[in-house]
Coordinates of N, CA and C in Angstrom, one line a residue:
M223 N 340.8 70.2 171.7 CA 339.8 70.7 172.6 C 340.3 70.5 174.1
C224 N 340.1 71.5 174.8 CA 340.5 71.5 176.3 C 339.3 70.8 177.1
V225 N 339.7 69.8 177.9 CA 338.7 69.2 178.7 C 338.8 69.8 180.1
D226 N 337.6 70.1 180.6 CA 337.5 70.7 182.0 C 337.7 69.6 183.0
T227 N 338.9 69.2 183.3 CA 339.2 68.1 184.2 C 338.8 68.4 185.6
E228 N 338.9 69.6 186.0 CA 338.5 70.0 187.4 C 337.0 69.7 187.6
R229 N 336.2 70.2 186.7 CA 334.8 70.0 186.8 C 334.5 68.5 186.7
R230 N 335.1 67.8 185.8 CA 334.8 66.4 185.7 C 335.3 65.7 187.0
W231 N 336.4 66.1 187.5 CA 336.9 65.4 188.8 C 335.9 65.7 189.9
S232 N 335.4 66.9 190.0 CA 334.4 67.2 191.1 C 333.2 66.3 191.0
Y233 N 332.9 65.9 189.8 CA 331.7 65.0 189.5 C 331.9 63.6 190.2
I234 N 333.1 63.2 190.3 CA 333.4 61.8 190.9 C 334.3 61.8 192.0
K235 N 334.7 62.9 192.6 CA 335.8 62.9 193.6 C 335.6 62.1 194.8
N236 N 334.3 61.9 195.2 CA 334.0 61.2 196.4 C 334.0 59.7 196.2
T237 N 334.3 59.2 195.0 CA 334.2 57.8 194.6 C 335.7 57.3 194.5
T238 N 335.8 56.0 194.9 CA 337.1 55.4 194.8 C 337.1 54.2 193.8
S239 N 335.9 53.7 193.5 CA 335.9 52.5 192.7 C 335.1 52.8 191.4
A240 N 335.4 52.1 190.3 CA 334.7 52.3 189.1 C 334.6 51.0 188.3
F241 N 333.6 50.9 187.4 CA 333.6 49.9 186.4 C 334.1 50.4 185.1
A242 N 334.6 49.6 184.3 CA 335.0 50.0 182.9 C 334.0 49.2 182.0
Y243 N 333.6 49.9 180.9 CA 332.7 49.3 179.9 C 333.4 49.4 178.6
L244 N 333.7 48.3 177.9 CA 334.3 48.3 176.6 C 333.5 47.6 175.6
R245 N 333.4 48.1 174.3 CA 332.6 47.4 173.3 C 333.3 47.5 172.0
V246 N 333.3 46.3 171.3 CA 333.7 46.3 169.9 C 332.6 45.6 169.1
S247 N 332.3 46.1 167.9 CA 331.2 45.5 167.1 C 331.7 44.3 166.3
D248 N 332.9 44.3 165.9 CA 333.5 43.3 165.0 C 334.2 42.2 165.8
K249 N 333.7 41.0 165.7 CA 334.3 39.9 166.5 C 335.8 39.7 166.2
G250 N 336.2 40.1 165.0 CA 337.6 40.0 164.6 C 338.5 40.9 165.4
R251 N 337.9 42.0 165.9 CA 338.6 43.0 166.7 C 338.5 42.8 168.2
A252 N 337.7 41.8 168.5 CA 337.4 41.6 169.9 C 338.6 41.4 170.8
N253 N 339.7 40.8 170.3 CA 340.9 40.7 171.1 C 342.0 41.6 170.5
G254 N 341.7 42.4 169.6 CA 342.7 43.3 169.0 C 342.8 44.6 169.5
D255 N 343.2 45.6 168.7 CA 343.4 47.0 169.0 C 342.3 47.6 169.7
G256 N 341.0 47.4 169.3 CA 339.9 48.1 169.8 C 339.7 47.9 171.3
I257 N 339.7 46.7 171.8 CA 339.6 46.4 173.2 C 340.8 46.9 174.0
L258 N 342.0 46.6 173.4 CA 343.2 47.0 174.1 C 343.3 48.5 174.2
R259 N 343.0 49.2 173.2 CA 343.0 50.7 173.2 C 342.1 51.3 174.2
Q260 N 340.8 50.7 174.2 CA 339.8 51.2 175.1 C 340.2 50.9 176.6
E261 N 340.7 49.8 176.9 CA 341.1 49.4 178.2 C 342.3 50.3 178.7
A262 N 343.3 50.5 177.8 CA 344.4 51.3 178.2 C 343.9 52.8 178.5
A263 N 343.0 53.3 177.7 CA 342.5 54.7 178.0 C 341.8 54.8 179.3
V264 N 340.9 53.8 179.6 CA 340.2 53.9 180.9 C 341.1 53.6 182.1
R265 N 342.1 52.8 181.9 CA 343.0 52.5 183.0 C 343.9 53.7 183.3
A266 N 344.3 54.4 182.2 CA 345.2 55.6 182.4 C 344.4 56.7 183.1
Y267 N 343.1 56.8 182.7 CA 342.3 57.8 183.4 C 342.1 57.5 184.9
A268 N 341.8 56.2 185.1 CA 341.5 55.8 186.5 C 342.8 56.0 187.3
K269 N 344.0 55.7 186.8 CA 345.2 56.0 187.5 C 345.4 57.4 187.8
R270 N 345.2 58.3 186.8 CA 345.3 59.8 187.0 C 344.4 60.3 188.1
H271 N 343.2 59.7 188.2 CA 342.2 60.2 189.1 C 342.0 59.3 190.4
R272 N 343.0 58.4 190.6 CA 343.0 57.6 191.8 C 341.7 56.8 191.9
L273 N 341.2 56.2 190.9 CA 340.1 55.4 190.9 C 340.5 53.9 190.7
E274 N 339.9 53.0 191.4 CA 340.2 51.6 191.3 C 339.1 51.0 190.4
I275 N 339.6 50.4 189.3 CA 338.6 49.7 188.4 C 338.4 48.3 189.0
V276 N 337.2 48.1 189.5 CA 337.0 46.9 190.2 C 336.5 45.8 189.3
R277 N 336.0 46.2 188.1 CA 335.6 45.1 187.1 C 335.5 45.8 185.8
V278 N 335.9 45.0 184.8 CA 335.9 45.4 183.4 C 334.8 44.6 182.7
F279 N 333.8 45.3 182.1 CA 332.8 44.6 181.3 C 333.1 44.8 179.8
K280 N 333.1 43.7 179.1 CA 333.4 43.7 177.7 C 332.3 43.1 176.8
E281 N 331.9 43.9 175.8 CA 330.9 43.4 174.9 C 331.7 43.2 173.6
R282 N 331.8 41.9 173.2 CA 332.6 41.5 172.0 C 331.6 41.2 170.9
G283 N 331.7 41.8 169.7 CA 330.9 41.4 168.6 C 329.5 42.0 168.8
V284 N 329.3 43.1 169.5 CA 328.0 43.7 169.7 C 328.0 45.0 169.0
S285 N 327.0 45.1 168.1 CA 326.9 46.4 167.3 C 326.6 47.5 168.2
G286 N 327.0 48.7 167.8 CA 326.7 49.9 168.5 C 325.3 50.3 168.3
T287 N 324.5 49.7 167.4 CA 323.1 49.9 167.2 C 322.3 49.0 168.1
T288 N 322.9 48.1 168.8 CA 322.2 47.1 169.6 C 321.6 47.8 170.9
D289 N 320.3 47.5 171.1 CA 319.6 48.1 172.3 C 320.1 47.5 173.6
L290 N 319.9 48.2 174.6 CA 320.3 47.8 176.0 C 319.9 46.4 176.3
E291 N 318.7 46.0 176.0 CA 318.2 44.6 176.4 C 319.1 43.5 175.8
D292 N 319.8 43.8 174.7 CA 320.6 42.8 174.0 C 322.1 42.9 174.3
R293 N 322.4 43.5 175.4 CA 323.8 43.7 175.8 C 324.1 43.1 177.1
P294 N 324.5 41.8 177.1 CA 324.6 41.1 178.4 C 325.6 41.7 179.4
A295 N 326.7 42.1 178.9 CA 327.7 42.7 179.8 C 327.2 44.0 180.5
L296 N 326.6 44.8 179.7 CA 326.0 46.1 180.2 C 324.9 45.8 181.2
L297 N 324.0 44.9 180.9 CA 323.0 44.5 181.8 C 323.5 44.0 183.1
E298 N 324.5 43.1 183.0 CA 325.2 42.6 184.2 C 325.7 43.7 185.1
M299 N 326.4 44.6 184.4 CA 327.0 45.8 185.2 C 325.9 46.6 185.9
M300 N 324.8 46.8 185.2 CA 323.7 47.6 185.8 C 323.1 46.9 186.9
A301 N 323.0 45.6 186.9 CA 322.5 44.8 188.0 C 323.3 44.9 189.2
L302 N 324.6 45.3 189.1 CA 325.4 45.5 190.3 C 325.4 46.9 190.9
A303 N 324.4 47.6 190.5 CA 324.3 49.0 191.0 C 324.3 49.1 192.5
A304 N 323.8 48.1 193.2 CA 323.7 48.2 194.6 C 325.0 47.9 195.3
N305 N 326.0 47.5 194.6 CA 327.3 47.1 195.3 C 328.1 48.3 195.7
G306 N 327.7 49.5 195.4 CA 328.5 50.7 195.9 C 329.3 51.4 194.8
T307 N 329.6 50.6 193.7 CA 330.4 51.3 192.6 C 329.4 52.0 191.8
K308 N 329.6 53.3 191.6 CA 328.7 54.2 190.9 C 329.3 54.9 189.7
V309 N 330.5 54.7 189.4 CA 331.2 55.3 188.2 C 331.4 54.3 187.1
V310 N 331.1 54.6 185.9 CA 331.3 53.8 184.8 C 332.2 54.6 183.8
L311 N 333.4 54.0 183.5 CA 334.3 54.7 182.6 C 334.2 54.0 181.2
I312 N 334.1 54.9 180.2 CA 334.1 54.4 178.8 C 335.2 55.2 178.1
E313 N 335.7 54.7 177.0 CA 336.7 55.4 176.3 C 336.1 56.7 175.6
M314 N 335.0 56.5 174.9 CA 334.3 57.6 174.3 C 332.8 57.2 174.0
L315 N 332.0 58.1 173.8 CA 330.5 57.9 173.6 C 330.3 56.9 172.5
Q316 N 331.1 56.9 171.4 CA 330.8 56.0 170.3 C 331.1 54.5 170.7
R317 N 331.8 54.3 171.8 CA 331.9 52.9 172.3 C 330.7 52.5 173.0
L318 N 329.9 53.4 173.4 CA 328.6 53.1 174.1 C 327.6 52.7 173.1
A319 N 327.4 53.6 172.0 CA 326.4 53.3 171.0 C 326.8 54.1 169.7
D320 N 326.3 53.6 168.6 CA 326.5 54.2 167.3 C 325.3 55.0 166.8
K321 N 324.2 54.9 167.5 CA 323.0 55.7 167.2 C 322.5 56.5 168.4
V322 N 322.1 57.7 168.1 CA 321.7 58.7 169.1 C 320.6 58.1 170.0
M323 N 319.6 57.5 169.5 CA 318.5 57.0 170.3 C 319.0 55.9 171.3
V324 N 319.8 55.0 170.7 CA 320.3 53.9 171.6 C 321.2 54.5 172.6
Q325 N 322.1 55.5 172.2 CA 323.0 56.1 173.2 C 322.2 56.8 174.3
E326 N 321.2 57.5 174.0 CA 320.5 58.3 175.0 C 319.7 57.3 175.9
M327 N 319.2 56.2 175.4 CA 318.5 55.2 176.2 C 319.5 54.6 177.2
I328 N 320.7 54.3 176.7 CA 321.7 53.7 177.6 C 322.1 54.7 178.7
V329 N 322.4 55.9 178.3 CA 322.8 56.9 179.2 C 321.7 57.1 180.3
G330 N 320.4 57.2 179.8 CA 319.3 57.3 180.8 C 319.2 56.1 181.7
G331 N 319.4 54.9 181.2 CA 319.3 53.7 182.0 C 320.4 53.7 183.0
L332 N 321.6 54.0 182.7 CA 322.7 54.1 183.7 C 322.4 55.1 184.7
R333 N 321.9 56.3 184.3 CA 321.5 57.3 185.2 C 320.4 56.9 186.2
R334 N 319.4 56.2 185.7 CA 318.3 55.7 186.6 C 318.9 54.7 187.6
C335 N 319.9 53.9 187.3 CA 320.5 53.0 188.2 C 321.5 53.7 189.2
G336 N 321.7 55.0 189.0 CA 322.5 55.7 189.9 C 324.0 55.9 189.5
F337 N 324.3 55.4 188.3 CA 325.6 55.5 187.8 C 326.0 56.9 187.2
K338 N 327.2 57.2 187.4 CA 327.8 58.4 186.7 C 328.7 57.9 185.6
L339 N 328.4 58.3 184.4 CA 329.1 57.8 183.2 C 330.2 58.8 182.9
V340 N 331.4 58.4 182.6 CA 332.5 59.3 182.3 C 333.2 58.8 181.0
S341 N 333.2 59.6 180.0 CA 333.9 59.4 178.8 C 335.3 59.9 179.0
V342 N 336.3 59.1 179.0 CA 337.6 59.5 179.4 C 338.4 60.2 178.4
T343 N 338.0 60.3 177.1 CA 338.7 61.0 176.1 C 337.9 62.2 175.5
Q344 N 336.8 62.5 176.1 CA 336.0 63.6 175.6 C 335.6 64.5 176.7
A345 N 335.2 65.7 176.3 CA 334.7 66.7 177.3 C 333.5 66.1 178.0
D346 N 333.2 66.7 179.2 CA 332.1 66.2 180.0 C 330.8 66.6 179.4
L347 N 330.2 65.6 178.7 CA 328.9 65.9 178.0 C 327.8 65.0 178.6
L348 N 328.1 64.4 179.8 CA 327.2 63.4 180.3 C 326.3 63.9 181.4
Q349 N 326.4 65.2 181.8 CA 325.5 65.7 182.8 C 324.1 65.8 182.1
N350 N 323.1 65.9 182.9 CA 321.7 65.9 182.4 C 321.2 67.3 182.3
D351 N 321.6 68.0 181.2 CA 321.0 69.3 180.9 C 320.9 69.3 179.4
P352 N 319.9 70.2 178.9 CA 319.6 70.2 177.5 C 320.8 70.5 176.5
T353 N 321.7 71.4 177.0 CA 322.8 71.8 176.1 C 323.7 70.6 175.9
R354 N 324.0 69.9 177.0 CA 324.9 68.7 176.8 C 324.3 67.6 176.0
A355 N 323.0 67.4 176.2 CA 322.2 66.4 175.4 C 322.3 66.7 174.0
L356 N 322.1 68.0 173.6 CA 322.3 68.5 172.2 C 323.7 68.2 171.7
M357 N 324.7 68.5 172.5 CA 326.1 68.3 172.0 C 326.4 66.8 171.8
R358 N 325.8 65.9 172.7 CA 326.0 64.5 172.5 C 325.4 64.1 171.2
E359 N 324.2 64.6 170.9 CA 323.6 64.2 169.6 C 324.3 64.7 168.4
I360 N 324.9 65.9 168.5 CA 325.7 66.5 167.4 C 326.9 65.6 167.2
F361 N 327.7 65.3 168.2 CA 328.9 64.5 168.1 C 328.6 63.1 167.6
E362 N 327.5 62.5 168.0 CA 327.1 61.2 167.5 C 326.7 61.3 166.0
A363 N 326.0 62.3 165.6 CA 325.7 62.4 164.2 C 326.9 62.6 163.4
M364 N 327.9 63.4 163.8 CA 329.1 63.6 163.1 C 329.9 62.3 163.0
A365 N 329.9 61.5 164.1 CA 330.7 60.2 164.1 C 330.0 59.3 163.1
N366 N 328.7 59.3 163.0 CA 328.0 58.4 162.0 C 328.2 58.9 160.6
Y367 N 328.3 60.2 160.4 CA 328.6 60.7 159.1 C 330.0 60.3 158.6
D368 N 330.9 60.3 159.5 CA 332.3 60.0 159.1 C 332.5 58.5 158.8
K369 N 331.6 57.6 159.1 CA 331.7 56.2 158.8 C 331.8 55.9 157.4

């Protein structure tokens, strides 16, 4: 699938700093491939787009079905909304949440804090319009079906 990088870049081009958010549900993978793969993907994206990752937030052993209130690293990041960093890089939507309702609550929470969320390996589905919301829900349902 072709990613519209020009459109995505215009979304964040006036920004120079970003946070990275990484999550693995299995504590056994907390220091393994999952975290390493996610961090490599977001750092490569940041380098290509001249973004400086000022902080990496890691949730280890946190299920993708866990609500926002029970994600300490994500809550800490959201509390820093006033520091000027407004871009959050994630490897893919499934690293944010494994359930559509949880995903949409987190996306909405980040949006309310003024953050722009960027999935570095997927097409830009994070704008706030009905078609993109529908596509996020379809992709999330397919990911859950594949488990």
